[in-house]
XYZ file of C-alpha atoms in Angstrom:
256
model
C -24.787 10.660 -0.867
C -26.692 8.386 1.055
C -25.073 6.648 3.407
C -23.676 3.179 3.391
C -24.309 0.440 6.196
C -20.873 -0.954 7.090
C -22.155 -4.033 5.061
C -23.205 -2.347 2.221
C -19.984 -0.406 1.900
C -17.647 -3.704 2.187
C -19.803 -5.444 -0.735
C -18.970 -1.414 -2.551
C -15.689 -1.615 -2.027
C -15.192 -5.148 -2.982
C -17.670 -4.587 -6.089
C -15.712 -1.677 -7.282
C -12.046 -3.177 -6.190
C -10.790 -0.535 -3.678
C -10.759 -3.571 -2.192
C -11.433 -7.433 -2.113
C -9.278 -8.682 -5.248
C -7.523 -5.333 -5.962
C -5.931 -4.647 -9.516
C -2.183 -4.297 -8.038
C -0.558 -7.757 -8.376
C 1.020 -9.593 -6.623
C 5.064 -9.296 -7.645
C 4.747 -5.563 -7.960
C 3.799 -5.602 -4.275
C 6.664 -8.289 -3.241
C 8.837 -5.647 -5.098
C 8.199 -3.139 -3.186
C 8.548 -4.827 -0.094
C 11.866 -5.840 -0.679
C 13.190 -2.059 -2.289
C 11.845 -0.300 1.165
C 13.943 -3.179 2.812
C 16.834 -2.806 0.950
C 16.576 0.729 2.118
C 15.067 2.136 -1.450
C 14.322 5.788 0.059
C 11.510 6.307 -3.059
C 9.599 3.729 -1.215
C 10.220 5.102 2.069
C 7.777 7.931 1.467
C 9.521 10.515 3.404
C 9.733 8.496 6.343
C 13.237 7.366 8.338
C 12.527 3.839 8.795
C 17.046 2.925 9.792
C 17.325 -0.472 9.756
C 14.483 -1.574 11.101
C 13.053 -2.856 8.160
C 15.568 -5.066 6.585
C 13.996 -8.315 6.502
C 11.233 -8.317 3.475
C 9.018 -11.145 5.460
C 8.714 -8.527 8.756
C 7.328 -5.882 5.959
C 4.832 -8.629 4.346
C 3.941 -9.601 7.842
C 2.905 -6.309 8.757
C 1.500 -5.534 5.155
C -0.882 -9.019 6.057
C -2.257 -7.479 9.670
C -3.076 -4.094 8.283
C -3.491 -4.483 4.970
C -4.841 -7.296 4.222
C -2.648 -9.110 1.301
C -2.138 -12.976 1.451
C 0.084 -13.829 3.780
C 2.149 -16.908 2.934
C 5.520 -15.814 1.380
C 5.346 -18.446 -1.129
C 2.746 -16.262 -3.000
C 4.605 -14.876 -5.447
C 2.460 -13.997 -8.568
C -0.971 -13.779 -9.407
C -3.501 -11.934 -7.836
C -3.204 -10.022 -4.240
C -6.115 -8.235 -2.062
C -7.108 -6.103 0.224
C -9.391 -6.864 2.964
C -12.163 -4.418 2.960
C -13.021 -4.804 6.686
C -9.811 -3.349 7.347
C -10.590 -0.670 5.017
C -13.294 0.375 6.947
C -11.090 -0.316 10.371
C -9.528 2.606 8.989
C -11.563 5.070 7.661
C -12.647 4.710 11.560
C -9.743 5.228 12.856
C -9.557 8.069 10.749
C -12.785 9.817 11.645
C -12.345 8.840 15.371
C -9.756 11.640 14.452
C -11.252 14.083 12.147
C -14.310 14.248 14.891
C -11.837 15.625 17.305
C -10.261 17.756 14.727
C -13.825 19.517 14.350
C -14.381 20.019 18.109
C -11.130 21.179 19.088
C -11.445 23.806 15.472
C -7.662 22.769 14.149
C -6.004 23.029 11.872
C -6.003 20.899 8.644
C -4.228 20.400 5.586
C -4.909 18.260 2.784
C -2.750 16.876 0.306
C -2.656 14.370 -2.377
C -0.180 12.450 -4.784
C -3.275 10.776 -6.790
C -4.924 14.047 -8.144
C -6.502 11.482 -10.203
C -8.212 9.672 -8.204
C -8.020 10.707 -4.289
C -8.485 14.456 -4.646
C -12.380 15.115 -4.609
C -12.169 11.951 -1.157
C -9.735 15.037 0.328
C -11.645 18.054 -1.229
C -15.212 16.325 0.495
C -13.488 16.291 3.841
C -11.773 19.391 3.405
C -15.251 21.225 2.851
C -17.128 19.280 5.747
C -14.160 20.214 8.661
C -14.182 23.934 7.080
C -18.385 23.606 7.978
C -17.732 22.328 11.411
C -15.219 25.117 11.803
C -11.875 23.944 11.716
C -9.646 26.558 9.251
C -8.796 24.870 6.563
C -4.399 25.853 5.811
C -3.803 27.727 3.036
C -0.067 27.038 1.579
C 1.773 29.767 0.860
C 2.265 30.888 -2.805
C 5.392 30.138 -5.388
C 6.242 26.821 -3.489
C 8.749 24.250 -6.047
C 10.075 21.020 -5.338
C 10.850 18.347 -8.141
C 11.753 21.193 -10.592
C 7.443 22.010 -9.853
C 5.324 24.020 -8.460
C 3.210 23.057 -4.830
C 0.019 24.440 -5.463
C -3.925 24.469 -3.625
C -6.622 23.146 -5.855
C -9.941 22.647 -3.799
C -8.651 23.295 -0.941
C -6.215 20.469 -1.713
C -2.305 20.568 -1.915
C -0.748 19.096 -5.194
C 2.627 18.941 -6.939
C 1.883 20.727 -10.725
C 4.284 20.517 -13.823
C 3.601 21.642 -17.212
C 0.133 22.490 -16.454
C -0.745 19.413 -15.182
C -1.577 17.716 -11.543
C 0.840 15.022 -11.369
C 1.088 11.619 -10.013
C 3.581 11.389 -6.925
C 5.243 10.170 -4.329
C 7.639 11.904 -3.206
C 8.300 14.058 0.029
C 9.610 17.600 -0.807
C 6.066 19.198 -1.933
C 5.385 18.204 1.550
C 8.411 19.152 2.994
C 8.519 22.939 1.107
C 5.095 23.508 2.603
C 6.256 22.875 6.219
C 9.294 24.803 5.377
C 6.718 28.127 4.582
C 5.115 27.572 7.018
C 5.024 29.163 10.030
C 3.002 26.868 12.013
C 2.175 23.302 11.347
C -1.174 22.702 10.848
C -2.415 20.766 13.925
C -3.414 17.625 11.218
C -2.484 16.373 8.188
C -4.647 14.142 5.835
C -2.735 13.073 2.865
C -1.251 9.962 1.194
C 2.355 8.916 -0.396
C 5.037 11.255 0.859
C 2.857 14.376 2.335
C 1.461 12.049 4.687
C 5.109 9.830 5.492
C 6.650 13.426 5.914
C 4.164 15.297 7.667
C 4.403 12.667 9.939
C 8.263 12.323 10.531
C 7.989 16.108 11.228
C 6.175 15.269 14.258
C 2.539 16.565 12.746
C -0.573 14.392 13.443
C -1.082 12.819 9.998
C -3.453 10.322 8.852
C -2.664 8.783 4.868
C -4.469 6.488 2.226
C -2.106 4.082 1.051
C -2.458 0.832 -1.339
C -1.051 -2.675 -0.828
C 2.167 -1.131 -2.954
C 3.291 1.356 -0.607
C 4.072 -0.047 3.000
C 6.117 2.722 4.116
C 2.498 3.864 5.289
C 1.528 0.895 6.996
C 4.757 0.606 9.057
C 4.469 4.341 9.753
C 1.420 3.058 11.562
C 3.047 0.044 13.191
C 5.761 2.684 15.002
C 2.990 5.572 15.840
C 4.465 7.799 13.289
C 1.527 8.041 11.457
C -2.418 7.949 13.940
C -3.701 6.195 10.732
C -3.938 4.476 7.700
C -6.130 3.069 5.444
C -5.882 0.593 3.334
C -7.252 0.705 -0.269
C -6.721 0.932 -3.663
C -5.558 4.491 -4.488
C -6.150 4.593 -8.053
C -9.323 2.512 -9.189
C -10.942 3.405 -12.940
C -13.870 5.585 -11.796
C -13.376 8.274 -8.988
C -17.117 8.451 -8.200
C -16.517 4.856 -7.018
C -14.735 6.441 -3.918
C -17.574 8.455 -2.794
C -19.516 6.037 -1.162
C -16.567 5.484 1.111
C -16.287 9.408 1.998
C -20.413 9.616 3.010
C -19.271 7.224 5.653
C -16.119 8.469 6.686
C -17.840 11.850 7.194
C -21.453 10.308 8.851
C -19.015 8.452 11.292
C -16.809 11.646 11.924
C -20.459 13.340 12.187
C -19.911 16.266 9.794
C -22.418 14.962 7.355
C -24.217 17.795 7.521
């Protein structure tokens, strides 16, 4: 995979709708911001937000700043956006932390609630860190959560039920992993409740997040997460993420 320039990556993100005019509609975004502000823990993604984000307009302001959604509270329906420049900024912050992990040969855990889209992104990053001397954390066998199993596939922890890998926002699979490990990871790279739960437990954690998943952006704003990268976390073809992953690994010095 050729390494794209920053400008070429921005163009690719917009063309494939990983960023730019994304598929997630404005009313869905605002609904999720409102539910988070109203205390619906499904939208807290394993974080403890207390009473700090009770005003959905405060949530919108953070999402406009850190994700690039439209900042006009009067815009209630139709198209919403992710700023591709913010996506690349997030990738570069993530790359800096991955570089540190490689230099320190840290123990790193990867996990995803989006196995149909982001599994290869995480798996390729794990392989690059292993080649650099890091230990990729192997989760214990037999873990259960949410009436399913927590398993590892291609170095990435995922949630399995009924012989299928499931999309999940739940923090419970990560909670099960952390409870079972004798020593916590030095770093978690994940998304959804997997990332939020790890950060809430005091583990260095980074995550990818969509425009309708505000909790991880709030967590980065508060310092609970190291990095949150804004993107559409399930575009029509998972191969669309390949140039993004190539850029990330190159920026981290891991593109051997």
